[in-house]
Amino acid sequence: MLQRPSNTLLALLPDADWALIAPKLEAVELVHRLPIEVANEPIEHAYFPTAGIISIVAKAPTG
């Protein structure tokens, strides 16, 4: 079984829940300023950061 990462949310999962989600997790390195989600588009991935900062920037609608 995979070792739990340093993400607090994942670390606090009960063992049974961790066993269900662990096989689906994949470590990725995010590129600086790469958008990970786009407004009004389906969300394809969930991110559980183990280091660094992820921020949300909202843009006002144009028009």
GROMACS .gro file of C-alpha atoms in nm:
model
   63
    1MET     CA    1   0.000   0.000   0.000
    2LEU     CA    2   0.119   0.351  -0.075
    3GLN     CA    3   0.263   0.558   0.206
    4ARG     CA    4   0.038   0.851   0.297
    5PRO     CA    5   0.164   1.186   0.168
    6SER     CA    6   0.212   1.490   0.386
    7ASN     CA    7  -0.125   1.639   0.282
    8THR     CA    8  -0.326   1.684   0.603
    9LEU     CA    9  -0.660   1.586   0.451
   10LEU     CA   10  -0.524   1.259   0.313
   11ALA     CA   11  -0.329   1.188   0.631
   12LEU     CA   12  -0.649   1.210   0.840
   13LEU     CA   13  -0.850   0.963   0.633
   14PRO     CA   14  -0.951   0.647   0.817
   15ASP     CA   15  -0.754   0.342   0.701
   16ALA     CA   16  -1.052   0.193   0.514
   17ASP     CA   17  -1.104   0.516   0.315
   18TRP     CA   18  -0.731   0.550   0.246
   19ALA     CA   19  -0.726   0.194   0.110
   20LEU     CA   20  -1.000   0.289  -0.139
   21ILE     CA   21  -0.845   0.613  -0.263
   22ALA     CA   22  -0.470   0.533  -0.256
   23PRO     CA   23  -0.463   0.324  -0.577
   24LYS     CA   24  -0.618   0.615  -0.769
   25LEU     CA   25  -0.365   0.877  -0.654
   26GLU     CA   26  -0.078   0.993  -0.870
   27ALA     CA   27   0.197   1.236  -0.772
   28VAL     CA   28   0.232   1.523  -1.019
   29GLU     CA   29   0.452   1.830  -1.029
   30LEU     CA   30   0.258   2.144  -1.116
   31VAL     CA   31   0.414   2.405  -1.341
   32HIS     CA   32   0.422   2.764  -1.211
   33ARG     CA   33   0.116   2.963  -1.330
   34LEU     CA   34  -0.040   2.660  -1.499
   35PRO     CA   35  -0.420   2.681  -1.462
   36ILE     CA   36  -0.547   2.362  -1.300
   37GLU     CA   37  -0.916   2.445  -1.340
   38VAL     CA   38  -1.109   2.665  -1.584
   39ALA     CA   39  -1.439   2.838  -1.506
   40ASN     CA   40  -1.747   2.671  -1.655
   41GLU     CA   41  -1.550   2.361  -1.755
   42PRO     CA   42  -1.584   2.015  -1.598
   43ILE     CA   43  -1.341   1.941  -1.316
   44GLU     CA   44  -1.131   1.645  -1.427
   45HIS     CA   45  -0.886   1.610  -1.136
   46ALA     CA   46  -0.866   1.678  -0.764
   47TYR     CA   47  -0.537   1.810  -0.627
   48PHE     CA   48  -0.407   1.742  -0.277
   49PRO     CA   49  -0.096   1.963  -0.241
   50THR     CA   50   0.186   1.833  -0.024
   51ALA     CA   51   0.408   2.142  -0.055
   52GLY     CA   52   0.386   2.495  -0.190
   53ILE     CA   53   0.082   2.714  -0.246
   54ILE     CA   54  -0.217   2.690  -0.478
   55SER     CA   55  -0.426   3.003  -0.514
   56ILE     CA   56  -0.762   3.082  -0.671
   57VAL     CA   57  -0.794   3.390  -0.888
   58ALA     CA   58  -1.143   3.494  -0.995
   59LYS     CA   59  -1.188   3.710  -1.301
   60ALA     CA   60  -1.486   3.945  -1.336
   61PRO     CA   61  -1.711   3.866  -1.632
   62THR     CA   62  -1.650   4.084  -1.936
   63GLY     CA   63  -1.918   4.245  -2.145
   0.00000   0.00000   0.00000
